[in-house]
PDB file of C-alpha atoms in Angstrom:
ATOM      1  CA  UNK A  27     -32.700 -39.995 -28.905  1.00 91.00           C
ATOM      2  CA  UNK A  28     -35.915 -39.095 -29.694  1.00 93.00           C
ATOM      3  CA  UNK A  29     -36.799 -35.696 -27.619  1.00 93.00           C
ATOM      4  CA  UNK A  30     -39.790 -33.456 -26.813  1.00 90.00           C
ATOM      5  CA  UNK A  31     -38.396 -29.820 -27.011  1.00 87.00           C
ATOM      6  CA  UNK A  32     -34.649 -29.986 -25.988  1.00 80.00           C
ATOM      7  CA  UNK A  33     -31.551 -31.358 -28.736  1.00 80.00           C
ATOM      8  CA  UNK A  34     -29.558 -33.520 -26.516  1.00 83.00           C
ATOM      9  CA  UNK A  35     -25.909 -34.557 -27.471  1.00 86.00           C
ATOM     10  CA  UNK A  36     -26.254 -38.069 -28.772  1.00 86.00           C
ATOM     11  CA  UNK A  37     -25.002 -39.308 -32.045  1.00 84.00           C
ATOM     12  CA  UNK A  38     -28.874 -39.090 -33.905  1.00 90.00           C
ATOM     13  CA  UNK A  39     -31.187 -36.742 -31.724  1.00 91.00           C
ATOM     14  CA  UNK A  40     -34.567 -36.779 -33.364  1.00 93.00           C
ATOM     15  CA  UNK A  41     -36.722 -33.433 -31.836  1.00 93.00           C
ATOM     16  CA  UNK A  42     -40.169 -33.583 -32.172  1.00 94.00           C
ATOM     17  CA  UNK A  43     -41.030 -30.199 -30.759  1.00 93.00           C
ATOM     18  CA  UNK A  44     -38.439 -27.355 -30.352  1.00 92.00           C
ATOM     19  CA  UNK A  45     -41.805 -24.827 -29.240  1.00 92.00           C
ATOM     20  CA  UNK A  46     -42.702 -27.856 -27.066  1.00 88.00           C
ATOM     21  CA  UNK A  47     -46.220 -28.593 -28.762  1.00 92.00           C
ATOM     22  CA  UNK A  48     -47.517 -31.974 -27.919  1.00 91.00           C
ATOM     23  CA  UNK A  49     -49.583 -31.946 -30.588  1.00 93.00           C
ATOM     24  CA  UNK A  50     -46.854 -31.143 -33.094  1.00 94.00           C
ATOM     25  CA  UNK A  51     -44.640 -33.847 -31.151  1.00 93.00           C
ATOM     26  CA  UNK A  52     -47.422 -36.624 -31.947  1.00 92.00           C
ATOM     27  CA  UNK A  53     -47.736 -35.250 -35.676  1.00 93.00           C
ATOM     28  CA  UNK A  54     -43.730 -35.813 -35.791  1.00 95.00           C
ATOM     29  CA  UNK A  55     -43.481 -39.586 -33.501  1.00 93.00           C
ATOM     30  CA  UNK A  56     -43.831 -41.859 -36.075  1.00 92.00           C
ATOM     31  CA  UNK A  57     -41.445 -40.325 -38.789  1.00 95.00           C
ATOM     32  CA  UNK A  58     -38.752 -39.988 -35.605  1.00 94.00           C
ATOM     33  CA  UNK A  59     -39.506 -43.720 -35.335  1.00 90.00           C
ATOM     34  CA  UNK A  60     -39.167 -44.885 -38.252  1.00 92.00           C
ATOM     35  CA  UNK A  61     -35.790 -43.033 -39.193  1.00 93.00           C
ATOM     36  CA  UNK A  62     -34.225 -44.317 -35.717  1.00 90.00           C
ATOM     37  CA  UNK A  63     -34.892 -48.000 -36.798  1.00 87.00           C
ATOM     38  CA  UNK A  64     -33.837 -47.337 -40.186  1.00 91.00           C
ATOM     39  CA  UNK A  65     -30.220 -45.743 -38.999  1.00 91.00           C
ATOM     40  CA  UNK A  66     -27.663 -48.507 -37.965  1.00 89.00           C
ATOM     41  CA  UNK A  67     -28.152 -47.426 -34.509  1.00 87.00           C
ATOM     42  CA  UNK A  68     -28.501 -49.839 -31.736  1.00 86.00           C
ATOM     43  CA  UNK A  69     -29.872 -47.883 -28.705  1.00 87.00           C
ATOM     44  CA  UNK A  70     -33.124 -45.195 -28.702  1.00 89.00           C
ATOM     45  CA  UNK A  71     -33.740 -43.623 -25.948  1.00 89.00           C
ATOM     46  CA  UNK A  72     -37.160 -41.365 -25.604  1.00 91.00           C
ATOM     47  CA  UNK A  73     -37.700 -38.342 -23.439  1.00 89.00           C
ATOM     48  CA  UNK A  74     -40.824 -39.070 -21.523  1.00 89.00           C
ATOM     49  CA  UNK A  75     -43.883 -36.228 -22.262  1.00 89.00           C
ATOM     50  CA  UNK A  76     -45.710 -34.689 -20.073  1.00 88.00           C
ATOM     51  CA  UNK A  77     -48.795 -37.273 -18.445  1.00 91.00           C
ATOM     52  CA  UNK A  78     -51.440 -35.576 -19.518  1.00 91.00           C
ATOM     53  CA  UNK A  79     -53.645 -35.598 -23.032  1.00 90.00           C
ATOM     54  CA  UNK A  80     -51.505 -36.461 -26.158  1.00 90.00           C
ATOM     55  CA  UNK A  81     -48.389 -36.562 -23.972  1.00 91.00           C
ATOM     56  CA  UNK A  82     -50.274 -39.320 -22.300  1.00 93.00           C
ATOM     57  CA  UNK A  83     -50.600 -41.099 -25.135  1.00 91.00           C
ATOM     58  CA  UNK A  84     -47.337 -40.877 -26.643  1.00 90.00           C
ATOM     59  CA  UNK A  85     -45.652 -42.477 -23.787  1.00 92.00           C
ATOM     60  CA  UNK A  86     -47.823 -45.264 -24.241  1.00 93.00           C
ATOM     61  CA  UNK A  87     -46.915 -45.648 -28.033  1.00 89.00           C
ATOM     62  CA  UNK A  88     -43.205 -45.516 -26.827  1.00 89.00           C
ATOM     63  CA  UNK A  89     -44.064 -48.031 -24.466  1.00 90.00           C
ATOM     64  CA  UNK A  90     -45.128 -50.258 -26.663  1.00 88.00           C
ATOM     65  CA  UNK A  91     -42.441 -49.851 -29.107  1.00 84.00           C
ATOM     66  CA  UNK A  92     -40.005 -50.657 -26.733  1.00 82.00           C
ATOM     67  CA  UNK A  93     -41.688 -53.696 -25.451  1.00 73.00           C
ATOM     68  CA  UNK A  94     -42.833 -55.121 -29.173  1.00 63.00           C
ATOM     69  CA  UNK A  95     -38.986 -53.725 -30.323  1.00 59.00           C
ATOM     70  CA  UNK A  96     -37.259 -56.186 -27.395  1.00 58.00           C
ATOM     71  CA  UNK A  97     -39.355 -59.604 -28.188  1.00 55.00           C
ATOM     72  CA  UNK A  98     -37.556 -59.452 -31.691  1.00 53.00           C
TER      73      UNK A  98
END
C-alpha cells in the first residue's frame, strides 16, 4: 500500500506522509514506488491525495503507473 498519512494493515505499507504534507508525500512517491516493484509483491494499492496542487498531481503519476504497470 502506498499511503498519504495513515499506516494501514497490509503486508508492505509504504507512508509517504505521517504529518500529512503533500509536499513531503511527492518528495517520498517515487522511492515508495520503486521499493513496491522491487518487493515480490503482486498487488499495490495507493491512497488517493487530496485534488488539489501536488495532491493533484500525484494521483496523476499513480495513474499512470497503474495504467503503463498493466500493459506489461
Amino acid at each position: 500500500v502506498i499511503a498519504f498519512r495513515d499506516r494501514f494493515e497490509a503486508t508492505r505499507c509504504e507512508t509517504l506522509s505521517p504529518d500529512g504534507d503533500v509536499d513531503e508525500a511527492a518528495r517520498a512517491l517515487f522511492a515508495a514506488m520503486r521499493a513496491l516493484d522491487a518487493s515480490d509483491i503482486e498487488v499495490i494499492l495507493a491512497e488517493v491525495f487530496p485534488e488539489e496542487g501536488l495532491g493533484r498531481a500525484i494521483n496523476d503519476r499513480l495513474g499512470r503507473a497503474a495504467v503503463k504497470r498493466r500493459m506489461t
